[in-house]
Amino acid sequence: MRSDKTARNYHAGLCLAATLHWLTSAFSNTAYENHGRLHDGGLDTMLDALYDAWQTDRAAGRSTLMIAANGEAVSELNQRARTDLIEAGRVEADGVPLHDGTAAGVRDLVVTRRNERRLSTGWSWVKNGDRWQVTRRFEDGSLAVRRLGKGDRPHGKALVLTASYVSEEVELGYASTVHRAQGMTVDTVHALIDPLKAARELLYVALTRGRLSNHAYVIQPDPHEVEPHLDQPDEMTRIEQLARVLARSDADLAATETLKLEVDRHASLPVLLAEYDLLAHEAQTDRWAALLDVAPFSENVADDVFTSPYYEHLEGALARHEAAGHDVTTTLAALAPMIAPGEDQADPAAVLAKRVDHATTSLAGGRTRPRRVGGLIPTPAEPIPDSPRHVRRAVCWCQPALSTGSLRA
């Protein structure tokens, strides 16, 4: 028989799976889109949109919560909310200092972070995730609070949170981390989603706390923050970004599940190809260095190329150029003299890599192209040296596929 804890985990897992299935369906058939509950843009834009929507809901008398992934963003949103409420005369300007650098005064909303049975109103005790309104502030740093009810209005008896508890376990309650929001229920939720970091379990929590509506504010990467010599990230819709989140899990797995996943991962085609690609890259390193060493650079440019932090990007550009069927020696002979020396010039390796890539895409494909592993990775011109067995297995697995054609794209 299952223990009570196992049974709870089992049923919680079923509930999570069902909700995730519903979220996947809702995203795929644009139900969230049609109701205007998905928003996307840069980080600052999303923070402003989330905050404005929270203010609108609060002004309409709804209990509402902002959710972010990390404490830094939560503290920023909480402080922003408190500052505006102070200016509007809604909360006390002075307050008791809290552990995250914010403060709480009379009429502020706060959340408790730790269960404490010794702090009780007689019929209910203080629990992690409970939300309260401050009704009085004492000189010793303790706070009198009342539990929040419908529309974020306080109800029931007041209790006093001790100064030590306040300083360590109390935060402003206008915004919350996803973990802290577990167990909370409000009218509306406005959740900031970073698709590069969020996992489906946290998305589930963020989009199931609101009784009336749950809004997702999806951060899109800012192309201006990508260094010019690097490829721009592929543009993705907010639905596609959320699909990435749903495909990612950070749930704790049983030991047997973890073992199976690791075995499957290490034997998977992507891992084997990645290992082969690494070995192929290493096999070419000395060759690229030799070709660059004899390239006709202007005086003092060669040293800057070899010591550049973008040297590996240049190696990659040369590999792509050769894989397209072009002669690297000829291309370097044409491009190297064009790289100008001088402290005011852009990094020479980055400039050369960009020009080699431009030549690769603008020139007609060469006649002689190397064979590819899996239709993706060119076989290196230099032989791959002997390697430890745990690395060499990629070569042993991939090389026969070249002759059989089983990995052709």
PDB file of N, CA and C in Angstrom, residues 41 43 69 99 106 123 167 170 196 206 229 234 277 384 386:
ATOM      1  N   GLY A  41       7.338  40.803 -25.001  1.00  0.00           N
ATOM      2  CA  GLY A  41       8.155  41.974 -25.291  1.00  0.00           C
ATOM      3  C   GLY A  41       9.439  41.909 -24.493  1.00  0.00           C
ATOM      4  N   LEU A  43      12.222  42.834 -21.506  1.00  0.00           N
ATOM      5  CA  LEU A  43      12.073  42.722 -20.056  1.00  0.00           C
ATOM      6  C   LEU A  43      11.439  43.968 -19.453  1.00  0.00           C
ATOM      7  N   ALA A  69      10.155  35.206 -11.243  1.00  0.00           N
ATOM      8  CA  ALA A  69      10.908  33.976 -10.979  1.00  0.00           C
ATOM      9  C   ALA A  69      11.921  34.123  -9.860  1.00  0.00           C
ATOM     10  N   HIS A  99      13.911  41.799   5.511  1.00  0.00           N
ATOM     11  CA  HIS A  99      15.198  41.162   5.186  1.00  0.00           C
ATOM     12  C   HIS A  99      15.678  41.456   3.773  1.00  0.00           C
ATOM     13  N   VAL A 106       2.060  50.646   8.162  1.00  0.00           N
ATOM     14  CA  VAL A 106       0.623  50.469   8.343  1.00  0.00           C
ATOM     15  C   VAL A 106      -0.092  50.521   6.993  1.00  0.00           C
ATOM     16  N   TRP A 123      -7.929  30.528  16.320  1.00  0.00           N
ATOM     17  CA  TRP A 123      -8.496  29.479  15.467  1.00  0.00           C
ATOM     18  C   TRP A 123      -7.620  29.180  14.253  1.00  0.00           C
ATOM     19  N   SER A 167      11.557  40.541  10.911  1.00  0.00           N
ATOM     20  CA  SER A 167      12.835  40.875  10.273  1.00  0.00           C
ATOM     21  C   SER A 167      13.373  39.754   9.399  1.00  0.00           C
ATOM     22  N   VAL A 170       9.162  37.944   6.872  1.00  0.00           N
ATOM     23  CA  VAL A 170       8.055  38.719   6.305  1.00  0.00           C
ATOM     24  C   VAL A 170       8.549  39.489   5.081  1.00  0.00           C
ATOM     25  N   LEU A 196      13.732  31.273 -21.162  1.00  0.00           N
ATOM     26  CA  LEU A 196      15.058  30.660 -21.153  1.00  0.00           C
ATOM     27  C   LEU A 196      15.341  29.939 -19.844  1.00  0.00           C
ATOM     28  N   ALA A 206       2.277  29.446 -11.649  1.00  0.00           N
ATOM     29  CA  ALA A 206       2.052  30.857 -11.970  1.00  0.00           C
ATOM     30  C   ALA A 206       0.706  31.093 -12.637  1.00  0.00           C
ATOM     31  N   HIS A 229      29.039  40.149 -33.608  1.00  0.00           N
ATOM     32  CA  HIS A 229      29.689  39.046 -34.324  1.00  0.00           C
ATOM     33  C   HIS A 229      28.972  37.715 -34.102  1.00  0.00           C
ATOM     34  N   ASP A 234      16.864  33.134 -33.024  1.00  0.00           N
ATOM     35  CA  ASP A 234      15.696  32.975 -33.888  1.00  0.00           C
ATOM     36  C   ASP A 234      14.481  33.646 -33.255  1.00  0.00           C
ATOM     37  N   ASP A 277      31.643  16.305 -32.954  1.00  0.00           N
ATOM     38  CA  ASP A 277      31.910  17.676 -33.390  1.00  0.00           C
ATOM     39  C   ASP A 277      33.063  18.276 -32.593  1.00  0.00           C
ATOM     40  N   ILE A 384      41.260  12.350 -36.689  1.00  0.00           N
ATOM     41  CA  ILE A 384      40.984  12.509 -35.263  1.00  0.00           C
ATOM     42  C   ILE A 384      41.945  11.623 -34.479  1.00  0.00           C
ATOM     43  N   ASP A 386      43.834   9.489 -31.333  1.00  0.00           N
ATOM     44  CA  ASP A 386      43.320   8.571 -30.323  1.00  0.00           C
ATOM     45  C   ASP A 386      42.868   9.353 -29.110  1.00  0.00           C
TER      46      ASP A 386
END
